Amino acid sequence: MPDFSPTCSEAECGVKANTVRKVLKERQKIQTMIHTINYSVVLSELLANFLPNPTFRFASCGAEIAHPFGTSTEH
């Protein structure tokens, strides 16, 4: 019967070094993608907060008046 104790060697347990490296490499790729997405979302939210949207105007009462595609309600 095979020995599955923590002291058994990799060869005895059926673990190959190439398999471990491949798993770690894929994990690093996934973590990099997650970090990239997180930074992209944060930066896009910052830009949206600092840059005014020219298609919206505010009335004196505080209500938003939408001007889609920059159209005006004045004739």
Tab-separated table of C-alpha atoms in Angstrom:
chain	number	residue	atom	x	y	z
A	1	MET	CA	0.000	0.000	0.000
A	2	PRO	CA	1.447	3.433	-0.967
A	3	ASP	CA	2.510	5.871	1.735
A	4	PHE	CA	0.451	9.119	1.678
A	5	SER	CA	2.114	10.698	4.677
A	6	PRO	CA	3.417	14.291	4.467
A	7	THR	CA	6.955	12.949	4.455
A	8	CYS	CA	6.594	10.940	1.221
A	9	SER	CA	8.536	12.254	-1.745
A	10	GLU	CA	6.893	13.924	-4.746
A	11	ALA	CA	7.620	10.905	-6.922
A	12	GLU	CA	5.912	8.583	-4.446
A	13	CYS	CA	2.830	10.807	-4.250
A	14	GLY	CA	2.544	11.160	-8.038
A	15	VAL	CA	3.177	14.931	-8.058
A	16	LYS	CA	5.294	16.203	-10.920
A	17	ALA	CA	7.287	19.436	-10.720
A	18	ASN	CA	6.049	20.498	-14.174
A	19	THR	CA	2.430	20.221	-13.055
A	20	VAL	CA	3.061	22.411	-10.022
A	21	ARG	CA	4.854	25.046	-12.126
A	22	LYS	CA	2.023	25.080	-14.669
A	23	VAL	CA	-0.626	25.571	-11.974
A	24	LEU	CA	1.344	28.393	-10.348
A	25	LYS	CA	1.913	30.067	-13.724
A	26	GLU	CA	-1.816	29.973	-14.542
A	27	ARG	CA	-2.682	31.282	-11.071
A	28	GLN	CA	-0.324	34.224	-11.596
A	29	LYS	CA	-1.986	35.035	-14.936
A	30	ILE	CA	-5.434	35.028	-13.339
A	31	GLN	CA	-4.298	37.239	-10.449
A	32	THR	CA	-2.718	39.678	-12.914
A	33	MET	CA	-5.975	39.879	-14.883
A	34	ILE	CA	-7.975	40.514	-11.702
A	35	HIS	CA	-5.619	43.302	-10.604
A	36	THR	CA	-5.776	44.868	-14.073
A	37	ILE	CA	-9.576	44.828	-14.031
A	38	ASN	CA	-9.688	46.328	-10.522
A	39	TYR	CA	-7.359	49.182	-11.509
A	40	SER	CA	-9.331	49.806	-14.718
A	41	VAL	CA	-12.611	50.107	-12.832
A	42	VAL	CA	-11.141	52.440	-10.211
A	43	LEU	CA	-9.525	54.697	-12.814
A	44	SER	CA	-12.675	54.874	-14.951
A	45	GLU	CA	-14.740	55.831	-11.893
A	46	LEU	CA	-12.241	58.549	-10.984
A	47	LEU	CA	-12.349	59.987	-14.487
A	48	ALA	CA	-16.149	59.911	-14.519
A	49	ASN	CA	-16.262	61.824	-11.224
A	50	PHE	CA	-13.835	64.548	-12.312
A	51	LEU	CA	-14.931	65.112	-15.901
A	52	PRO	CA	-18.292	66.866	-16.271
A	53	ASN	CA	-20.905	65.316	-18.520
A	54	PRO	CA	-21.840	68.002	-21.097
A	55	THR	CA	-25.190	66.390	-21.942
A	56	PHE	CA	-26.760	67.131	-18.533
A	57	ARG	CA	-27.775	70.543	-17.220
A	58	PHE	CA	-29.241	71.449	-13.856
A	59	ALA	CA	-32.351	73.582	-13.386
A	60	SER	CA	-32.474	76.283	-10.706
A	61	CYS	CA	-34.577	73.943	-8.537
A	62	GLY	CA	-31.819	71.298	-8.683
A	63	ALA	CA	-33.527	68.939	-11.138
A	64	GLU	CA	-31.475	67.449	-13.936
A	65	ILE	CA	-32.467	68.342	-17.473
A	66	ALA	CA	-31.149	65.899	-20.052
A	67	HIS	CA	-29.933	67.114	-23.439
A	68	PRO	CA	-29.295	63.963	-25.453
A	69	PHE	CA	-26.700	64.439	-28.169
A	70	GLY	CA	-26.246	68.092	-27.156
A	71	THR	CA	-29.692	69.212	-28.390
A	72	SER	CA	-31.236	72.329	-26.944
A	73	THR	CA	-34.827	73.031	-25.879
A	74	GLU	CA	-34.556	76.708	-26.889
A	75	HIS	CA	-35.804	77.699	-30.358
